[in-house]
Amino acid sequence: MSIKIKSPGTVANLVCGFDILGLALDKPYDIMEFELIDTPGVVIENRDDFNLPTDPENNVAGVVLLAALEKAGINKGIKVVIEKHIKPGSGLGSSAASAAGAAVGANKLLGNIFSRDELVQLAMIGEKLATGVKHADNITPCILGGITLIRSIHPLDIVPLASPDLYVTVVHPQIEVRTSDARQILRKQVYLKDAIKQWGNIAGLVAGFMSNDKDLIGRSMEDVIIEPVRSILIPAFDEVKQKCKEAGALGGGISGSGPSIFMLSDAEATAQKVGEIMKSVYDGLGIENYVYVTTINKNGVEEIA
Ligand SMILES: Nc1ncnc2c1ncn2[C@@H]1O[C@H](COP(=O)(O)OP(=O)(O)O)[C@@H](O)[C@H]1O
Ligand SMILES: N[C@@H](CCOP(=O)(O)O)C(=O)O
């Protein structure tokens, strides 16, 4: 018996919601195929050029599958074939797609024995391997689809939010920023005046999603804590952001830990125009880049034929 799933890319943080907000994308996505095998343990076959580890202890899908087998308490193994399209270190939840895909794939193979929260807990083991931290802001929208809020990690408290019909434009300049590195450069303390601004924006953004208030969504996507530090790792960040907003994007910023930049728009024509602007900035700098004009994925990890 084998199961094939597609596991979507994600945009974590949504600018002001570091480690707590995220959305799933219709593009790009990974494909993973799982098979129950008689030999205990995990076998990984990577079908891509990313040189990712095949040793299960060093692959985010591997550690999640090992944990799922142990939790299920069965004397079997799982083979997984990973067709990865989300480039590692892109800021588009590459590690989360493998971790979340592995949790959901194992669950389907083992007869749907895990709850939603157990799936997220299992997938967080993969994120811990990739980034050193158990953050769930990519994993949760990847598993559930739509836009999600992690109100708390301990105890886990997931709040699915409403997903307005918005277009998402993403540019991935082809430089690698490891999430673990992009976390290490962050300051550990914040000024109260910055915290006040930040929680105003987070509350505004959540209210904007729930009430489909696009202007509120746009003006709440402001980050006075993380973006000023991380944006220095991304060439032409300010220029891209300013030009996209002038072209009519509601707002946006760094996708996850970068280097990808995302923008939300309420019309497809605007989203396309934004993509052209992003491309022209990076083409002008001679930086290879890839642009996605897509929508919010409402289903999360799903089985395919
Ligand atoms: N199955 C996997 N998919 C993606 N990255 C993996 C996988 N297994 C291990 N890794 C490691 O995780 C890191 C990429 O994760 P991360 O820096 O969080 O990138 P992203 O922001 O794209 O998720 C790389 O060091 C990569 O080698
Ligand atoms: N909240 C995390 C999200 C990392 O997302 P990724 O797509 O870059 O893995 C962070 O900002 O560190």
Tab-separated table of N, CA, C and O and ligand atoms in Angstrom, residues 52-53 58-61 82 84 86-96 98 127 129-131 176-180 257-258, ligand 1:
chain	number	residue	atom	x	y	z
A	52	LEU	N	19.986	16.808	-0.235
A	52	LEU	CA	19.499	16.678	1.142
A	52	LEU	C	19.886	15.306	1.696
A	52	LEU	O	20.038	14.350	0.930
A	53	PRO	N	20.042	15.205	3.008
A	53	PRO	CA	20.470	13.929	3.588
A	53	PRO	C	19.465	12.799	3.336
A	53	PRO	O	18.254	13.030	3.329
A	58	ASN	N	18.991	12.786	9.937
A	58	ASN	CA	19.405	14.139	9.520
A	58	ASN	C	18.470	14.776	8.505
A	58	ASN	O	18.768	15.851	7.986
A	59	ASN	N	17.384	14.088	8.200
A	59	ASN	CA	16.414	14.640	7.254
A	59	ASN	C	15.134	14.943	8.031
A	59	ASN	O	14.673	14.106	8.819
A	60	VAL	N	14.558	16.110	7.818
A	60	VAL	CA	13.398	16.478	8.643
A	60	VAL	C	12.231	15.498	8.461
A	60	VAL	O	11.526	15.178	9.424
A	61	ALA	N	12.066	14.999	7.222
A	61	ALA	CA	11.000	13.998	7.025
A	61	ALA	C	11.346	12.723	7.789
A	61	ALA	O	10.474	12.085	8.409
A	82	ILE	N	10.852	11.587	-1.834
A	82	ILE	CA	10.556	13.032	-1.746
A	82	ILE	C	10.930	13.713	-3.054
A	82	ILE	O	12.076	13.674	-3.481
A	84	LYS	N	11.188	17.167	-4.178
A	84	LYS	CA	11.169	18.499	-3.578
A	84	LYS	C	11.238	19.594	-4.628
A	84	LYS	O	12.127	19.604	-5.468
A	86	ILE	N	10.291	22.887	-3.387
A	86	ILE	CA	10.486	24.088	-2.559
A	86	ILE	C	11.940	24.084	-2.109
A	86	ILE	O	12.356	23.224	-1.327
A	87	LYS	N	12.691	25.036	-2.619
A	87	LYS	CA	14.129	25.014	-2.382
A	87	LYS	C	14.458	25.226	-0.898
A	87	LYS	O	13.930	26.162	-0.279
A	88	PRO	N	15.326	24.395	-0.314
A	88	PRO	CA	15.724	24.614	1.082
A	88	PRO	C	16.375	25.988	1.250
A	88	PRO	O	17.106	26.451	0.364
A	89	GLY	N	16.088	26.627	2.380
A	89	GLY	CA	16.680	27.943	2.640
A	89	GLY	C	16.035	29.047	1.820
A	89	GLY	O	16.615	30.112	1.632
A	90	SER	N	14.799	28.833	1.369
A	90	SER	CA	14.124	29.823	0.528
A	90	SER	C	13.267	30.790	1.336
A	90	SER	O	12.903	31.854	0.856
A	91	GLY	N	12.894	30.387	2.553
A	91	GLY	CA	11.918	31.175	3.307
A	91	GLY	C	10.497	30.833	2.910
A	91	GLY	O	9.551	31.539	3.245
A	92	LEU	N	10.340	29.709	2.205
A	92	LEU	CA	9.005	29.281	1.771
A	92	LEU	C	8.604	27.968	2.441
A	92	LEU	O	7.824	27.192	1.899
A	93	GLY	N	9.198	27.721	3.604
A	93	GLY	CA	8.795	26.550	4.381
A	93	GLY	C	9.191	25.229	3.753
A	93	GLY	O	8.412	24.267	3.782
A	94	SER	N	10.406	25.153	3.231
A	94	SER	CA	10.851	23.900	2.608
A	94	SER	C	10.939	22.783	3.642
A	94	SER	O	10.438	21.668	3.425
A	95	SER	N	11.560	23.082	4.780
A	95	SER	CA	11.687	22.047	5.814
A	95	SER	C	10.305	21.701	6.380
A	95	SER	O	10.004	20.533	6.626
A	96	ALA	N	9.443	22.707	6.526
A	96	ALA	CA	8.099	22.445	7.072
A	96	ALA	C	7.292	21.560	6.133
A	96	ALA	O	6.529	20.692	6.581
A	98	SER	N	8.367	19.185	4.250
A	98	SER	CA	8.797	17.800	4.463
A	98	SER	C	8.303	17.268	5.808
A	98	SER	O	7.868	16.126	5.912
A	127	GLU	N	11.054	20.515	12.400
A	127	GLU	CA	11.495	21.920	12.415
A	127	GLU	C	12.628	22.133	13.413
A	127	GLU	O	13.536	22.920	13.187
A	129	LEU	N	14.907	19.994	14.073
A	129	LEU	CA	16.141	19.526	13.422
A	129	LEU	C	16.656	20.593	12.448
A	129	LEU	O	17.849	20.889	12.400
A	130	ALA	N	15.759	21.205	11.676
A	130	ALA	CA	16.190	22.164	10.642
A	130	ALA	C	16.672	23.478	11.235
A	130	ALA	O	17.642	24.062	10.754
A	131	THR	N	15.979	23.959	12.274
A	131	THR	CA	16.253	25.331	12.726
A	131	THR	C	16.720	25.409	14.175
A	131	THR	O	17.067	26.486	14.646
A	176	GLU	N	20.781	31.646	-0.573
A	176	GLU	CA	20.244	30.810	0.506
A	176	GLU	C	20.400	31.505	1.847
A	176	GLU	O	21.475	32.004	2.171
A	177	VAL	N	19.302	31.609	2.589
A	177	VAL	CA	19.381	32.108	3.967
A	177	VAL	C	18.858	30.988	4.861
A	177	VAL	O	17.674	30.640	4.794
A	178	ARG	N	19.711	30.403	5.651
A	178	ARG	CA	19.254	29.341	6.552
A	178	ARG	C	18.473	29.946	7.699
A	178	ARG	O	18.911	30.915	8.318
A	179	THR	N	17.325	29.334	7.974
A	179	THR	CA	16.486	29.851	9.053
A	179	THR	C	17.273	29.909	10.362
A	179	THR	O	17.156	30.873	11.129
A	180	SER	N	18.107	28.890	10.603
A	180	SER	CA	18.875	28.876	11.868
A	180	SER	C	19.780	30.109	11.948
A	180	SER	O	19.897	30.740	12.998
A	257	SER	N	11.947	33.449	7.074
A	257	SER	CA	13.212	34.082	7.442
A	257	SER	C	13.948	34.616	6.216
A	257	SER	O	15.103	35.008	6.321
A	258	GLY	N	13.286	34.623	5.053
A	258	GLY	CA	13.888	35.121	3.828
A	258	GLY	C	14.743	34.048	3.162
A	258	GLY	O	14.879	32.953	3.669
B	1	LIG	N1	13.606	17.105	3.847
B	1	LIG	C1	14.190	18.294	4.001
B	1	LIG	N2	13.673	19.366	3.352
B	1	LIG	C2	14.241	20.589	3.480
B	1	LIG	N3	15.326	20.849	4.235
B	1	LIG	C3	15.857	19.811	4.912
B	1	LIG	C4	15.328	18.502	4.812
B	1	LIG	N4	16.073	17.701	5.597
B	1	LIG	C5	17.031	18.459	6.142
B	1	LIG	N5	16.922	19.737	5.734
B	1	LIG	C6	17.800	20.860	6.137
B	1	LIG	O1	17.015	21.934	6.675
B	1	LIG	C7	17.590	23.186	6.281
B	1	LIG	C8	16.561	23.994	5.498
B	1	LIG	O2	15.607	24.452	6.365
B	1	LIG	P1	15.345	26.013	6.512
B	1	LIG	O3	16.639	26.716	6.704
B	1	LIG	O4	14.292	26.128	7.554
B	1	LIG	O5	14.793	26.378	5.065
B	1	LIG	P2	13.352	26.857	4.684
B	1	LIG	O6	13.300	28.268	5.155
B	1	LIG	O7	13.271	26.802	3.213
B	1	LIG	O8	12.432	25.924	5.380
B	1	LIG	C9	18.783	22.885	5.422
B	1	LIG	O9	19.926	22.908	6.256
B	1	LIG	C10	18.512	21.473	4.934
B	1	LIG	O10	19.697	20.735	4.651
